[in-house]
Short mmCIF file of C-alpha atoms and ligand atoms in Angstrom, two decimals:
data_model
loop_
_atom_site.label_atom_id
_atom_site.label_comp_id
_atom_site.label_asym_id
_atom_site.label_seq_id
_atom_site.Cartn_x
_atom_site.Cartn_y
_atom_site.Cartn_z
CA UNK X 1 8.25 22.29 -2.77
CA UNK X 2 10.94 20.18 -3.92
CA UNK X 3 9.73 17.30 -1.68
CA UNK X 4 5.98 17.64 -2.89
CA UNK X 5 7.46 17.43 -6.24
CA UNK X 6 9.78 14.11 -5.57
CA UNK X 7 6.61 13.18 -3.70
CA UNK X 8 4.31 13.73 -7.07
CA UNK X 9 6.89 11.96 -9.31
CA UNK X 10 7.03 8.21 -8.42
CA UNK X 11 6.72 4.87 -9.89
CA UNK X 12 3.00 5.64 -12.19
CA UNK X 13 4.86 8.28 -13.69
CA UNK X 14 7.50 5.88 -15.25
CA UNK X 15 5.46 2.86 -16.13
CA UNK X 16 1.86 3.46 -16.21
CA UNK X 17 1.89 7.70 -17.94
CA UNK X 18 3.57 6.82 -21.22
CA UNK X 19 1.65 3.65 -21.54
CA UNK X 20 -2.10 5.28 -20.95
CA UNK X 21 -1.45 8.06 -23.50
CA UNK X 22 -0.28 5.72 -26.28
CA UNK X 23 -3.80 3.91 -25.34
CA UNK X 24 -5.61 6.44 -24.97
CA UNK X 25 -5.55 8.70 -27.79
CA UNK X 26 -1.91 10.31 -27.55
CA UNK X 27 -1.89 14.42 -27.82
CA UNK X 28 -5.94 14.12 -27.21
CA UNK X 29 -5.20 12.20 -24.32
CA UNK X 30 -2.43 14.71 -22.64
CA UNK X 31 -5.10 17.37 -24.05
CA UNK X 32 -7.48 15.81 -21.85
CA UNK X 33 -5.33 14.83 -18.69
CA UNK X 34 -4.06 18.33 -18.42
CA UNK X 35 -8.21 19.79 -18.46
CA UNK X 36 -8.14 17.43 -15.25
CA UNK X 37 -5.13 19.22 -14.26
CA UNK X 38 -6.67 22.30 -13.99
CA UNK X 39 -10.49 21.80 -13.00
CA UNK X 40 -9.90 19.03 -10.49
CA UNK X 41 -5.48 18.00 -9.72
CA UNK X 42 -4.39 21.38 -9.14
CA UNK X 43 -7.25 22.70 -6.77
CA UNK X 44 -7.10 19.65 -5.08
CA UNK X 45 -3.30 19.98 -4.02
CA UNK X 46 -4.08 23.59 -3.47
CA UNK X 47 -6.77 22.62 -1.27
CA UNK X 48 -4.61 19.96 0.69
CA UNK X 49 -1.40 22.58 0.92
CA UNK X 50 -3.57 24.94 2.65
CA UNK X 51 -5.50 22.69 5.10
CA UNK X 52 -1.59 21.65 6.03
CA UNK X 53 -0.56 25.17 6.18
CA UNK X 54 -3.16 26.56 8.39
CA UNK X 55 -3.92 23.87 10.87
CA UNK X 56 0.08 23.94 11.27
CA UNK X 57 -0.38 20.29 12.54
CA UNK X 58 -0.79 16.35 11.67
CA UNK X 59 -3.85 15.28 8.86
CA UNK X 60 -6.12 14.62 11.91
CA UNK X 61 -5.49 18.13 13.70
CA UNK X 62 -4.96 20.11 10.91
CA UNK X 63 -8.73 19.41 9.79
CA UNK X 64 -10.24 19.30 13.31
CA UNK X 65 -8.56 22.69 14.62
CA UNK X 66 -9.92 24.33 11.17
CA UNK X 67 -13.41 22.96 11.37
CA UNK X 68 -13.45 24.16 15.22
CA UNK X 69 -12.54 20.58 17.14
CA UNK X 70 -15.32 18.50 15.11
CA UNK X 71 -14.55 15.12 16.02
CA UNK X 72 -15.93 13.74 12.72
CA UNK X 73 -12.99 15.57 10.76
CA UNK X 74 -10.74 14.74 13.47
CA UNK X 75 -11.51 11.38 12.40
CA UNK X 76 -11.47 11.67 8.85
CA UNK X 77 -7.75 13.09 9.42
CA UNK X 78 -7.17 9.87 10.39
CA UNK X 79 -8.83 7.72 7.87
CA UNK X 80 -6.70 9.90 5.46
CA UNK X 81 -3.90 9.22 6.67
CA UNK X 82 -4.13 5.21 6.87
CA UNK X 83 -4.47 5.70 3.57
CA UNK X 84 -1.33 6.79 2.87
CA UNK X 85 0.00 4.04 5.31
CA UNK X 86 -1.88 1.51 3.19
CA UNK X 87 -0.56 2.77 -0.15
CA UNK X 88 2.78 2.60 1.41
CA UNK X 89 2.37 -1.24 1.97
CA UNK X 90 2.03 -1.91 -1.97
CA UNK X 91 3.68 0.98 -2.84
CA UNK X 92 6.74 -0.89 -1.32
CA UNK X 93 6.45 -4.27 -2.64
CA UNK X 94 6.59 -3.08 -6.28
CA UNK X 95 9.89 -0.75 -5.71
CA UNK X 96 11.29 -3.77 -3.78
CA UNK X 97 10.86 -5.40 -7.55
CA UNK X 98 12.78 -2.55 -8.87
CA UNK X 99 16.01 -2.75 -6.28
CA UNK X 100 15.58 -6.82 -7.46
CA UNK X 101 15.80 -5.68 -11.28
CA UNK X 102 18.39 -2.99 -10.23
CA UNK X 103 20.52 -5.52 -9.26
CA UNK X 104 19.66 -8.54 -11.77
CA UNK X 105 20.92 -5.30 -14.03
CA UNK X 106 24.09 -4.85 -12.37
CA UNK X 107 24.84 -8.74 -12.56
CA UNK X 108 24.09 -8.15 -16.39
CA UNK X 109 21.37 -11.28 -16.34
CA UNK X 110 17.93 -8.56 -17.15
CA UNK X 111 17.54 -10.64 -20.32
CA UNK X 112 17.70 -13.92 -18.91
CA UNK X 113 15.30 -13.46 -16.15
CA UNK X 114 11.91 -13.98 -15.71
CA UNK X 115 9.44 -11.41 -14.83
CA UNK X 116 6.67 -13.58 -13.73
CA UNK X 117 9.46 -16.38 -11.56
CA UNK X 118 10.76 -13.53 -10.06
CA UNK X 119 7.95 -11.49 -8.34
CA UNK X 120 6.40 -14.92 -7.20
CA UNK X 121 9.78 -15.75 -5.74
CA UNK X 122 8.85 -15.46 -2.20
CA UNK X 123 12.14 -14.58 -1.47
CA UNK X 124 12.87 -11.74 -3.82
CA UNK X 125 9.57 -10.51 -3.28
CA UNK X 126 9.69 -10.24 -0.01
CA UNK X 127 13.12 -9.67 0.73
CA UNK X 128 13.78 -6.67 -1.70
CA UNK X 129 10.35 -5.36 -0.33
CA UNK X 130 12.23 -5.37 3.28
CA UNK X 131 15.19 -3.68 1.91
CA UNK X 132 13.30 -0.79 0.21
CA UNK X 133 11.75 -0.35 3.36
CA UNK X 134 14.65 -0.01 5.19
CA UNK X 135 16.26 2.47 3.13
CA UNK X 136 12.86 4.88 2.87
CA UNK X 137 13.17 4.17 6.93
CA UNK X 138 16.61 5.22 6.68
CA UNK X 139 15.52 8.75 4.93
CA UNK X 140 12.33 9.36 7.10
CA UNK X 141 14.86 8.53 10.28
CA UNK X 142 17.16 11.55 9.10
CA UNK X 143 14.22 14.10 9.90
CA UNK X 144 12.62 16.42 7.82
CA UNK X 145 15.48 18.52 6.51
CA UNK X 146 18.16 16.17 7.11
CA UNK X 147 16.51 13.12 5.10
CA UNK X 148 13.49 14.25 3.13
CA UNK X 149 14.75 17.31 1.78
CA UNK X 150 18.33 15.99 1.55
CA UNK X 151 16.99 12.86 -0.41
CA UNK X 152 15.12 15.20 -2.56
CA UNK X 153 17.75 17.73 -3.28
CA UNK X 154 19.67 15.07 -4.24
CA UNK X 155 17.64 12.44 -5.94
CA UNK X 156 15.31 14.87 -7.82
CA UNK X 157 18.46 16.43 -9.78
CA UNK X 158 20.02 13.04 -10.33
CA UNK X 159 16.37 11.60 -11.61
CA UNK X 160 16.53 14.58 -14.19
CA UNK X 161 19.32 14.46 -15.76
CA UNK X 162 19.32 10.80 -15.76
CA UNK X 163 16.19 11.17 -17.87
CA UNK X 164 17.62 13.47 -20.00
CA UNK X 165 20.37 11.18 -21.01
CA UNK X 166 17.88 8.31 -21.49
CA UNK X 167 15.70 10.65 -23.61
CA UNK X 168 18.33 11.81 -25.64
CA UNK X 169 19.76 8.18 -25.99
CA UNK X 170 16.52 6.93 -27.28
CA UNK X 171 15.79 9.79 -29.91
CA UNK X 172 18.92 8.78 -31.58
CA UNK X 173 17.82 4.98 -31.85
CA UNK X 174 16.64 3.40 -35.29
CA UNK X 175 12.71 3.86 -35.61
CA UNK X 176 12.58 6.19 -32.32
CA UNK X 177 10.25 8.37 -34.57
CA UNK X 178 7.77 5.92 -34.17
CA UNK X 179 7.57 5.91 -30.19
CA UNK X 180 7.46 9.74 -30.42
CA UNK X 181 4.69 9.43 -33.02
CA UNK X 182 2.60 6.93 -30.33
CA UNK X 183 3.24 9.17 -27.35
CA UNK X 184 1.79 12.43 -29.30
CA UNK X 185 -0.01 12.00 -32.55
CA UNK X 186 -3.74 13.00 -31.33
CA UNK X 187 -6.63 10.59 -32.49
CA UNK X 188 -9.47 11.98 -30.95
CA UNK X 189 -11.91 9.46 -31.51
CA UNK X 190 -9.83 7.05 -28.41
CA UNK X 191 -11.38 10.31 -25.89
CA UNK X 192 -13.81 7.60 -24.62
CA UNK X 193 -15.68 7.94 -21.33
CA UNK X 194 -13.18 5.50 -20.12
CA UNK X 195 -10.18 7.86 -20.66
CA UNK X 196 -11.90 10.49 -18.87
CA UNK X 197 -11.83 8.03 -15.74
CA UNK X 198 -8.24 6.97 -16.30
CA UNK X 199 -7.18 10.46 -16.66
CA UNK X 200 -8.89 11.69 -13.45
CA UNK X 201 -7.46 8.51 -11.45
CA UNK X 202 -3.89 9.50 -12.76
CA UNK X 203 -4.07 12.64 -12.01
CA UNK X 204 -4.78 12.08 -8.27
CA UNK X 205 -2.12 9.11 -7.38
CA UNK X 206 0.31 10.78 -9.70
CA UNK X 207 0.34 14.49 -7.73
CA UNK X 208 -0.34 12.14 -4.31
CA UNK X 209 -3.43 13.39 -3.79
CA UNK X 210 -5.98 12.33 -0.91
CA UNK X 211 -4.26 10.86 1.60
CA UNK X 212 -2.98 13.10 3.56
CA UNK X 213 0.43 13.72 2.05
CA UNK X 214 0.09 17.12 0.71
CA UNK X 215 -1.84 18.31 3.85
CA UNK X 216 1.34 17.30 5.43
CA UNK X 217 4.06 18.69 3.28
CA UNK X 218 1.70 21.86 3.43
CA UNK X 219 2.27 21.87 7.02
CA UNK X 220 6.27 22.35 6.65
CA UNK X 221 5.58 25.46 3.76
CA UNK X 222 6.54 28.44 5.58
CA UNK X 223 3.77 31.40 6.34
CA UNK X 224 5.02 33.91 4.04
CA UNK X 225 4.44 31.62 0.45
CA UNK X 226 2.38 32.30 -1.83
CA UNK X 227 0.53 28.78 -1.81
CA UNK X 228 -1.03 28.71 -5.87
CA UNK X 229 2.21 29.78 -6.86
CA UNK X 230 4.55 26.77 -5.58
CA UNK X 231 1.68 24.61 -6.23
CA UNK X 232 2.16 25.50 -9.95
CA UNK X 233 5.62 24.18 -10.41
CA UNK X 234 4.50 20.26 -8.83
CA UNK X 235 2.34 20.13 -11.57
CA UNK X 236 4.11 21.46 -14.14
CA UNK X 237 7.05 19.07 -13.18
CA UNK X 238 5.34 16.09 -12.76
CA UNK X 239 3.96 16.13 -16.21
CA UNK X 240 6.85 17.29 -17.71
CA UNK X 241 8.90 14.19 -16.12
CA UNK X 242 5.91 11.74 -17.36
CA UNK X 243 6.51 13.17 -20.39
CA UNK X 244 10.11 13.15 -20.34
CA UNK X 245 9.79 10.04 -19.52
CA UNK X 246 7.73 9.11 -22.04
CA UNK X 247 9.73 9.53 -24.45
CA UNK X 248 12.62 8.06 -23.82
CA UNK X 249 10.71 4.80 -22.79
CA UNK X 250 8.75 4.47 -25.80
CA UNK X 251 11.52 5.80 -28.26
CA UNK X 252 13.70 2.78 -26.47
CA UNK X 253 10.25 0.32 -26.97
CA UNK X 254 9.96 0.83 -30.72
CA UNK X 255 13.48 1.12 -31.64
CA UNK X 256 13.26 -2.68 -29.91
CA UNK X 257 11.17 -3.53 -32.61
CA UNK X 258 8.53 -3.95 -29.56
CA UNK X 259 4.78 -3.50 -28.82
CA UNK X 260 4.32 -1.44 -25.56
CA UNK X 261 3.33 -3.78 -23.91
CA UNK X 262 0.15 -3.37 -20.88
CA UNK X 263 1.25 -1.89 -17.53
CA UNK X 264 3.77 -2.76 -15.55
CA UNK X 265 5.02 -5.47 -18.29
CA UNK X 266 6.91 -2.38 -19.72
CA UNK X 267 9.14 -2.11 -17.60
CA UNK X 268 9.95 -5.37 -16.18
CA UNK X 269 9.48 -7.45 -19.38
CA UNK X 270 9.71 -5.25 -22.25
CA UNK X 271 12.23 -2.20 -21.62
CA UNK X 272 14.85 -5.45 -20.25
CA UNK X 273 14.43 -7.50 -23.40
CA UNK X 274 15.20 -4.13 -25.50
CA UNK X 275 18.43 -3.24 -23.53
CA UNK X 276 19.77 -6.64 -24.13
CA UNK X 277 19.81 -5.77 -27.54
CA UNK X 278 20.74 -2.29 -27.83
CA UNK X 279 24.68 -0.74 -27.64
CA UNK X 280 25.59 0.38 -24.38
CA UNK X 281 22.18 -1.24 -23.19
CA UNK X 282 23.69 -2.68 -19.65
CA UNK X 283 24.95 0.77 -18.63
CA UNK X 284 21.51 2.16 -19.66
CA UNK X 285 19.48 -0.46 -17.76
CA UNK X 286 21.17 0.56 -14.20
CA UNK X 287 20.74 4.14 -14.70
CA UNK X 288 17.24 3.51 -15.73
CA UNK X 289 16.33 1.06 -12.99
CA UNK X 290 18.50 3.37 -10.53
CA UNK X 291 16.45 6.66 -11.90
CA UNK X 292 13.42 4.74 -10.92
CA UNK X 293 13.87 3.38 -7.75
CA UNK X 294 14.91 7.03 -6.57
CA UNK X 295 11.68 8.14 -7.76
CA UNK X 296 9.76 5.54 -5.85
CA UNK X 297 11.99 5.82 -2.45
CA UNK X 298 10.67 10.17 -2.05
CA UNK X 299 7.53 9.17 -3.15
CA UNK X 300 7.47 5.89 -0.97
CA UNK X 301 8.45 8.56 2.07
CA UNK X 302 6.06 11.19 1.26
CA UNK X 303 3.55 8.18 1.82
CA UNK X 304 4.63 7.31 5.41
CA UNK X 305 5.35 10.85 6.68
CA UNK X 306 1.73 11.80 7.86
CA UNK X 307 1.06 9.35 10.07
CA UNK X 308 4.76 9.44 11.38
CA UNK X 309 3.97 12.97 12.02
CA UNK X 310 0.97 12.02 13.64
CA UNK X 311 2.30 10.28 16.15
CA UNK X 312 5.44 12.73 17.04
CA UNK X 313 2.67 15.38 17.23
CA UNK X 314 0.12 13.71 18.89
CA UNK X 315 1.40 10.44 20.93
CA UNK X 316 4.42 12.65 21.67
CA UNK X 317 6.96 9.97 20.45
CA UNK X 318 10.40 10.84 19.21
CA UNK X 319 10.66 10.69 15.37
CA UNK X 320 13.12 7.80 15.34
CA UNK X 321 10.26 5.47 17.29
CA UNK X 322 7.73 6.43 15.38
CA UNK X 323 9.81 5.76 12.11
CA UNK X 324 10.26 2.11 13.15
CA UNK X 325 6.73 1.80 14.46
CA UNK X 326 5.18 2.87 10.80
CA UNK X 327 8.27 1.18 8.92
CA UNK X 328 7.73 -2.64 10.34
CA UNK X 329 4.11 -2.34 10.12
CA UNK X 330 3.71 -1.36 6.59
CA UNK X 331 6.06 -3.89 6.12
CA UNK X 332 3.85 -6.08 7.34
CA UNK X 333 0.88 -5.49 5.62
CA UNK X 334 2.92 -5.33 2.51
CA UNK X 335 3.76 -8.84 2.90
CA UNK X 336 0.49 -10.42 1.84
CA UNK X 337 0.86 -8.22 -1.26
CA UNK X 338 4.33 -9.47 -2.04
CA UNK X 339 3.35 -13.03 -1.92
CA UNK X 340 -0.34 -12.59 -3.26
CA UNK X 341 -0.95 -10.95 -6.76
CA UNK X 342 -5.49 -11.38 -5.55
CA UNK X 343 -4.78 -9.58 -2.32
CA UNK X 344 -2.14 -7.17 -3.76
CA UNK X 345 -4.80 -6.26 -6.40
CA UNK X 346 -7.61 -6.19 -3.43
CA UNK X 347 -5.60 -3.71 -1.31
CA UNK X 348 -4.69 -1.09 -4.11
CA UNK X 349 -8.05 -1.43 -6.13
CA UNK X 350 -9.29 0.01 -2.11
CA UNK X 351 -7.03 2.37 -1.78
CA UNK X 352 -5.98 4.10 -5.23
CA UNK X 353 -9.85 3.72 -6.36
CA UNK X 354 -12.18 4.02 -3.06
CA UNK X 355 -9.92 5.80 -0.04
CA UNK X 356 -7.81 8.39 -2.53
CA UNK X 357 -11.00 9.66 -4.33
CA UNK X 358 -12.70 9.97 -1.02
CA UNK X 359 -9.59 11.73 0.54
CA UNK X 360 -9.57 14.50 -1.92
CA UNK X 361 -13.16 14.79 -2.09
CA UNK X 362 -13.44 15.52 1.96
CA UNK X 363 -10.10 17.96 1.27
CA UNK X 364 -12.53 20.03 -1.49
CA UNK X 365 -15.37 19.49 0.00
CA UNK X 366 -13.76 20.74 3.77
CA UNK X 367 -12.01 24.03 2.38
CA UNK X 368 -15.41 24.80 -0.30
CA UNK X 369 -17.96 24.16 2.66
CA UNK X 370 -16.74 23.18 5.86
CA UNK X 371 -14.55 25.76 6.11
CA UNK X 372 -15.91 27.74 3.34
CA UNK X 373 -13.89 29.33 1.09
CA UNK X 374 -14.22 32.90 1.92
CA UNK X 375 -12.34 32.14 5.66
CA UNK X 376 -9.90 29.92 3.22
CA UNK X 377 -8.45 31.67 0.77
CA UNK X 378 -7.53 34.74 2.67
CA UNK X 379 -4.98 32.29 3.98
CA UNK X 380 -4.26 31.59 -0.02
CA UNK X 381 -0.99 34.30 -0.37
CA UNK X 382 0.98 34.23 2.54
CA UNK X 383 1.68 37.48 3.14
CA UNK X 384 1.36 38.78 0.45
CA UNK X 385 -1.24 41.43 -0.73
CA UNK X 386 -4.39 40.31 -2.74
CA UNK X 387 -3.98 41.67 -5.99
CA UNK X 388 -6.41 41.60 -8.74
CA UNK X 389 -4.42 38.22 -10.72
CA UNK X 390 -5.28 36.85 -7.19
CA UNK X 391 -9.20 37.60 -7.85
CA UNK X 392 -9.38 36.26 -11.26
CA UNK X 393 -7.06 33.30 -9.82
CA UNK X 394 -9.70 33.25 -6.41
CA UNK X 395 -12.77 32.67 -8.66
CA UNK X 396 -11.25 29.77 -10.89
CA UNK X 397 -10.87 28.33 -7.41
CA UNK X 398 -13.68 28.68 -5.89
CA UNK X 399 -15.81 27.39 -8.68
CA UNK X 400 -13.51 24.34 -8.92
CA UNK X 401 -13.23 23.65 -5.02
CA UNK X 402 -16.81 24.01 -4.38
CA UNK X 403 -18.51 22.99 -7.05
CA UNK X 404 -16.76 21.24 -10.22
CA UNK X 405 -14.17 19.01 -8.06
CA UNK X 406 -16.41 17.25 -5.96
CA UNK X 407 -19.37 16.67 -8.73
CA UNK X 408 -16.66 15.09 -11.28
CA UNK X 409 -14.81 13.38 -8.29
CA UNK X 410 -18.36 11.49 -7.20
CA UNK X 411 -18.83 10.51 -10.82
CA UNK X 412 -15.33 9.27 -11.18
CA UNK X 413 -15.85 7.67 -8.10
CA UNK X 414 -19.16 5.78 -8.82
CA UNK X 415 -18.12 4.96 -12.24
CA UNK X 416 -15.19 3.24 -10.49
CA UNK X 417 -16.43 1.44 -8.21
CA UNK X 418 -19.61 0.21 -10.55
CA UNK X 419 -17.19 -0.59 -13.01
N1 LIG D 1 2.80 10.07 -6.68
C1 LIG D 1 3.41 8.79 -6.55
C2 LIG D 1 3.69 8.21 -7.93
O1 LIG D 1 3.41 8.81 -8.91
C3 LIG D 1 2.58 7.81 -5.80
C4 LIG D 1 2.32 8.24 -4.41
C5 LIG D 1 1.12 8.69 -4.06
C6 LIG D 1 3.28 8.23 -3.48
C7 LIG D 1 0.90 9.16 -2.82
C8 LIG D 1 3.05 8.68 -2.22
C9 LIG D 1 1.87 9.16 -1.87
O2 LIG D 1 4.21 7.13 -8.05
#
């Protein structure tokens, strides 16, 4: 549980959360992301946690042993899991930028760099994207208990606290009120169509949905839990950290006297500018580039595990082999994306907006008809006895998994792709 939830809270959490909600009508806008939450994020991940937990195997097996050695879901395993191989190739190239600003912080220059110079630096693009991926090899290579739960034992704590401190730091800046007041006063009238997309598309990449992640962290959740209830606390904790997180970025933007600025721009152009100018702003700029590259590394890992699994479990290749094999290659195709912003923006428009959608729609659409949800959820509570909270509980699922999930998925889905 404590890796799905280092897996949930990454990089979009950080930067792209606080930003969308300021956008997109504040309180209306968390009103609305957390509806998502419920009708479409959370039986989603329950969905994937018990495809994992049943088939007891890789994406690919997991979904053809359930659906009784179909090769067509044996197959869509593996399209799943590519995609988490592909989001691992971008995934990479922007936390490489964060070990670059990580350092540029520790040599005290943040203010004096440029954003733009240094990401088409071929060099520090590339090069920083190499040495993230060597240290998220360096975790995977540890083994499940050894490096991903270690890493997240360690690093989720860490992140917290971390936060904390940066939160409470920026309430007590000049003009902090008026961050606060972006991030939460409600103006219903920005609950456009358009924020109903954005919310939905959050939601999935934030709780790593739909490609193949949680079907593989489900795998390593032991027989006995109670799957709804440790599902619960990711999502509680991931938006609890994008909030936390929230705050204290847009607390620190405002007391700068600054605009939040679009995307990614807030944290590599904005939130540096602001800690030039702030007291104690170069201790506060490591621990906040240092909070969020730990984020990205057990998210970055989460992302390369399936197919690493994969091919332990299937090509019968020790885990250290298989680590390199999916390490180099993702670095690899991560290349063209450090040196290319058109073919950076190419490979994550496909992934994060055509193979994620399409992931957790076959995950919904498997457990609600394939398998059908009647054989599925007895598998739902471990051991557990079904007790009538689990009916009530069992009917809110069913009607999301079979029928609401997949209908707003497809219209997410064609509204993103037309759009
Ligand atoms: N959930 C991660 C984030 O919020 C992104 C991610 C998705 C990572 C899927 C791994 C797998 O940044």
């Amino acid at each position: 549980m404590f890796a799905a939830v280092g897996s949930a809270v990454g990089l979009v959490n950080i930067w792209r959360f606080p930003y969308i909600v300021g956008q997109n009508g504040g309180a209306a806008f968390i009103a609305l992301y957390i509806f998502c939450l419920i009708l479409i994020g959370f039986p989603v991940l329950v969905s994937e946690i018990l495809i994992g937990r049943t088939g007891q195997r890789d994406v690919a097996d997991s979904l053809g042993t359930i659906a009784g050695k179909k090769p067509l879901w044996m197959q869509t395993g593996k399209g799943i899991m590519l995609t988490g191989f592909i989001v691992s190739s971008f995934y990479s190239v922007v936390a490489g930028w964060i070990i670059g600003y990580l350092v540029y912080a520790i040599r005290g220059v943040l203010s004096t760099v440029s954003y733009e110079a240094s990401v088409h630096n071929p060099l520090f693009a590339v090069g920083y994207h190499a040495i993230f991926m060597i240290l998220a090899m360096f975790v995977l290579n540890r083994g499940i208990q050894k490096g991903i739960e270690w890493a997240n034992k360690f690093m989720m704590p860490t992140l917290v606290i971390l936060l904390l401190f940066l939160m409470g730091y920026g309430l007590t800046l000049p003009g902090a009120s008026e961050g606060v007041r972006f991030l939460f006063y409600p103006n219903w009238s920005a609950l456009t169509p358009m924020a109903f997309l954005t919310a939905l598309g959050h939601a999935f990449f934030t709780l790593s949905l739909g490609q193949g992640t949680m079907i593989t962290y489900g795998s390593y959740i032991k027989k006995s839990e109670n799957i709804p209830n440790s599902c619960i606390p990711i999502v509680v904790s991931d938006t609890v950290i994008s909030l936390l997180a929230g705050i204290a970025i847009l607390t620190i933007v405002f007391a700068g006297g600054q605009n939040p600025d679009s995307g990614i721009g807030l944290i590599f152009y904005t939130l540096p500018t602001i800690f030039a100018k702030i007291p104690g702003g170069y201790f506060m700029a490591i621990g906040f580039f240092f909070l969020v590259l730990l984020a990205a590394i057990t998210s970055q890992t989460s992302a390369m595990e399936p197919i690493i699994s994969y091919l332990i479990d299937k090509r019968n290749i020790g885990r250290h082999k298989a680590v390199f094999l999916v390490g180099i290659s993702a670095f690899l195709l991560g290349i063209p994306s450090a040196l290319s912003v058109f073919f950076f923006n190419k490979i994550s428009f496909i992934a994060m907006d055509i193979l994620i959608p399409l992931g957790g729609l076959a995950a919904v659409l498997f457990v609600g008809w394939v398998w059908g949800v009647e054989k599925a959820f007895p598998n739902l509570y471990g051991r557990e006895p079904v007790k009538r909270s689990h009916r009530a509980l069992q009917l809110y699922l069913k009607v999301c998994v079979k029928w609401l999930a997949p209908v707003l998925i497809a219209i997410i889905f064609i509204s993103s792709i037309a759009t």
